[in-house]
Coordinates of C-alpha atoms in Angstrom, one line a residue:
M2 CA 0.0 0.0 0.0
D3 CA 1.3 3.4 -0.9
T4 CA 2.4 5.6 2.0
L5 CA 2.1 9.3 2.2
N6 CA 5.4 11.2 2.5
P7 CA 6.0 14.9 2.9
T8 CA 7.5 16.5 -0.2
D9 CA 10.9 18.1 0.0
D10 CA 9.7 21.7 -0.4
D11 CA 6.6 21.7 1.8
S12 CA 6.0 19.4 4.7
T13 CA 2.3 20.3 4.8
C14 CA 1.8 18.9 1.2
R15 CA 1.8 15.1 1.2
R16 CA 2.3 12.9 -1.8
C17 CA 1.8 9.2 -2.1
D18 CA 4.7 7.0 -3.2
A19 CA 3.0 6.1 -6.5
L20 CA 2.7 9.8 -7.4
N21 CA 6.4 10.2 -6.7
E22 CA 7.1 7.5 -9.2
V23 CA 5.2 9.0 -12.1
I24 CA 5.5 12.8 -11.9
D25 CA 7.9 14.4 -14.3
A26 CA 10.8 16.7 -13.5
D27 CA 8.4 19.7 -13.5
G28 CA 6.1 18.0 -11.0
A29 CA 3.4 17.5 -13.5
M30 CA 1.4 14.3 -13.9
P31 CA 1.9 12.6 -17.3
M32 CA -1.2 12.6 -19.5
W33 CA -1.4 8.8 -19.5
V34 CA -1.8 8.9 -15.8
V35 CA -4.5 11.6 -16.0
D36 CA -6.3 9.5 -18.6
C37 CA -6.1 6.3 -16.6
L38 CA -7.4 8.0 -13.4
N39 CA -10.2 9.6 -15.4
S40 CA -11.2 6.1 -16.7
I41 CA -11.2 4.7 -13.2
F42 CA -13.1 7.5 -11.5
S43 CA -15.6 7.9 -14.3
A44 CA -16.4 4.2 -14.1
L45 CA -17.0 4.6 -10.4
A46 CA -19.2 7.8 -10.9
D47 CA -22.3 5.7 -11.6
P48 CA -24.6 4.5 -8.7
T49 CA -25.3 1.2 -10.4
R50 CA -21.6 0.5 -10.9
L51 CA -20.9 1.5 -7.3
R52 CA -23.5 -1.0 -6.1
I53 CA -21.8 -3.7 -8.2
V54 CA -18.4 -2.8 -6.8
H55 CA -19.9 -2.8 -3.3
A56 CA -21.3 -6.3 -3.9
L57 CA -17.9 -7.5 -5.0
V58 CA -16.1 -5.9 -2.0
E59 CA -18.5 -7.8 0.3
N60 CA -18.4 -11.0 -1.7
E61 CA -15.2 -12.3 -3.2
K62 CA -16.9 -13.4 -6.4
L63 CA -20.5 -13.5 -7.6
N64 CA -22.4 -14.4 -10.8
V65 CA -24.7 -11.9 -12.5
T66 CA -27.8 -13.1 -10.6
G67 CA -25.9 -12.9 -7.2
L68 CA -24.7 -9.4 -8.1
A69 CA -28.2 -8.4 -9.1
D70 CA -29.7 -9.8 -5.9
F71 CA -27.1 -8.2 -3.6
A72 CA -27.2 -4.8 -5.3
G73 CA -31.0 -4.8 -5.7
L74 CA -30.8 -4.4 -9.4
S75 CA -32.0 -6.2 -12.5
V76 CA -29.9 -8.8 -14.2
S77 CA -30.0 -6.7 -17.4
A78 CA -28.7 -3.6 -15.6
V79 CA -25.9 -5.5 -13.9
S80 CA -24.8 -7.2 -17.2
H81 CA -24.7 -3.8 -19.0
Q82 CA -22.6 -2.2 -16.2
L83 CA -20.3 -5.2 -15.8
R84 CA -19.2 -4.7 -19.4
I85 CA -18.0 -1.2 -18.6
L86 CA -16.3 -2.3 -15.4
R87 CA -14.6 -5.1 -17.3
D88 CA -13.6 -2.9 -20.2
R89 CA -11.9 -0.5 -17.7
G90 CA -10.0 -3.4 -16.1
L91 CA -11.8 -3.0 -12.7
V92 CA -13.6 -6.3 -12.8
R93 CA -12.6 -9.7 -14.1
A94 CA -14.8 -12.6 -15.3
Q95 CA -14.0 -16.3 -14.7
R96 CA -15.9 -19.0 -16.4
D97 CA -16.8 -22.1 -14.4
G98 CA -18.6 -24.4 -16.9
R99 CA -21.7 -22.5 -17.9
M100 CA -21.5 -20.0 -15.0
V101 CA -19.4 -16.8 -15.1
H102 CA -18.2 -15.4 -11.8
Y103 CA -17.1 -11.8 -11.4
S104 CA -14.6 -10.4 -9.0
L105 CA -12.6 -7.3 -8.5
A106 CA -9.5 -7.2 -10.7
D107 CA -7.2 -6.5 -7.8
D108 CA -7.1 -5.2 -4.3
H109 CA -6.5 -1.6 -5.4
L110 CA -10.2 -1.1 -6.2
R111 CA -11.3 -2.6 -2.9
R112 CA -9.0 -0.1 -1.0
L113 CA -10.2 2.8 -3.2
F114 CA -13.8 1.9 -2.6
C115 CA -13.3 1.5 1.2
T116 CA -11.3 4.8 1.4
G117 CA -14.2 6.5 -0.5
V118 CA -16.8 5.1 1.9
Q119 CA -14.6 6.2 4.9
H120 CA -14.3 9.7 3.4
A121 CA -18.1 9.9 2.8
H122 CA -18.8 8.7 6.4
E123 CA -16.3 11.0 8.1
D124 CA -16.0 14.0 5.9
C125 CA -19.2 14.4 3.9
T126 CA -20.8 17.7 4.8
S127 CA -24.1 17.7 6.6
S128 CA -25.9 19.3 3.7
L129 CA -24.8 16.5 1.4
R130 CA -25.9 13.9 3.9
R131 CA -29.3 15.5 4.2
E132 CA -29.7 15.7 0.4
A133 CA -28.7 12.1 0.0
E134 CA -31.2 11.0 2.7
R135 CA -34.0 13.0 1.1
S136 CA -33.4 11.4 -2.3
A137 CA -33.2 7.9 -0.9

């Protein structure tokens, strides 16, 4: 897991080890990293896909029906969104006879999801919480 380390020039600004490995001499993030991050975060910016990821965080692997049941979604909706998650490299499929089981591609997504949940729980403003509760 990446650790946060203070940068040389400002101890209040913290940077993870992975960022230290990819930034260029000017301190800029390469475009390929920006594009990759955009792909990951845009895939997670959909409530249905977040429910699928949650189901896979809670259950190591599930078939489409299991995902649909856990997430409270239709099989059709899950199948459509799984294609996007697979295309982005976030979910992998493993065939077992006629059954296909889905799992998170690696532990990075699990940690990212859990960190996001922790952030939402601890740091989400009261107005955002009230708005979310009203729309639920």
